[in-house]
Amino acid sequence: MSGNTTRLAVGIAGVSAEALVAGRLILAFLGGVILGSLIGRLGGWRRQPMILVLVALLIALGALAGMWGAPAIATLLVAAAMGAENTTFERDGEVAIGLTYMTGALVKLGQRIASAITGGPKLAWAPYALLWLGLAGGAVTGAMAWPVVGLAGLWLAAAWAIVLAGGALAIAAREQRPEPKSSI
């Protein structure tokens, strides 16, 4: 949302329609964060799967909007989905892992590399590198697929979110099972 905030500011300064587009995207993202946080609080031990189902639903609605010739609405729904996605790893009301915060990931990557160079943990940088590579790789893949599939590619993203929700539910259910008691 840093880029959209910059676009909003530039649009306002230049009295451009770009400010309206950026402002709507920011509000949609914020709405997704609020909705994801609320659903997560209601979800109890199922919070992550419920949020991922919300993400899948928002993306699927975006795909439908695209099919119905409403790409602007599709974009807003996907922005809301990305806002909700960022609440997946919320702990005590705070985001523990920002899935779309690349500035922070790159700063932490640089800090962990500096730490490794000066004798700190040698691979503490790897999760931040993987997070950045995942987002960059997804962006490249999406940009390459766009000319071929357009907004219909959102169906694949929605399906993947459902797969992730199923995996998260299986993990959460396993963690909820009581430990077997020893009869000794």
C-alpha angles and dihedrals in degrees: 000000000000090000092048091049089052090048089049092052094046090047092050092048090050096036089238132161085234088079090060092051093048093044092053091049091050092049092047091050091047090048089053091051091051093046092045092049092049094048090046091054091051093046100070109186089355093059098115096047091046092051091048090051087052089051091050091048093050092048092047090051087050090053090050091049088052091051090050092053098257104120093160091058090045090055092050092050091051090049088053090049091053090050090052091045090060090061092060092092097039116143123188090348094307130103107250095184119023105212096193101029100106097165090059092044092052092047091051090045091054092045093050092048089051089049092050091050090053096048102277126128107319099218103030087109094060099084091053092047090050092048092052093043090049093054094042092046091049091049092051092046091048093048091051093047096045097081090051105039107014115185091346085079087075088076089066091050091050091049091049091051089054090051089051090048090053091050092047090049091051091050093046092048091050090051090051095056113103117245113257111257118235115240093207 
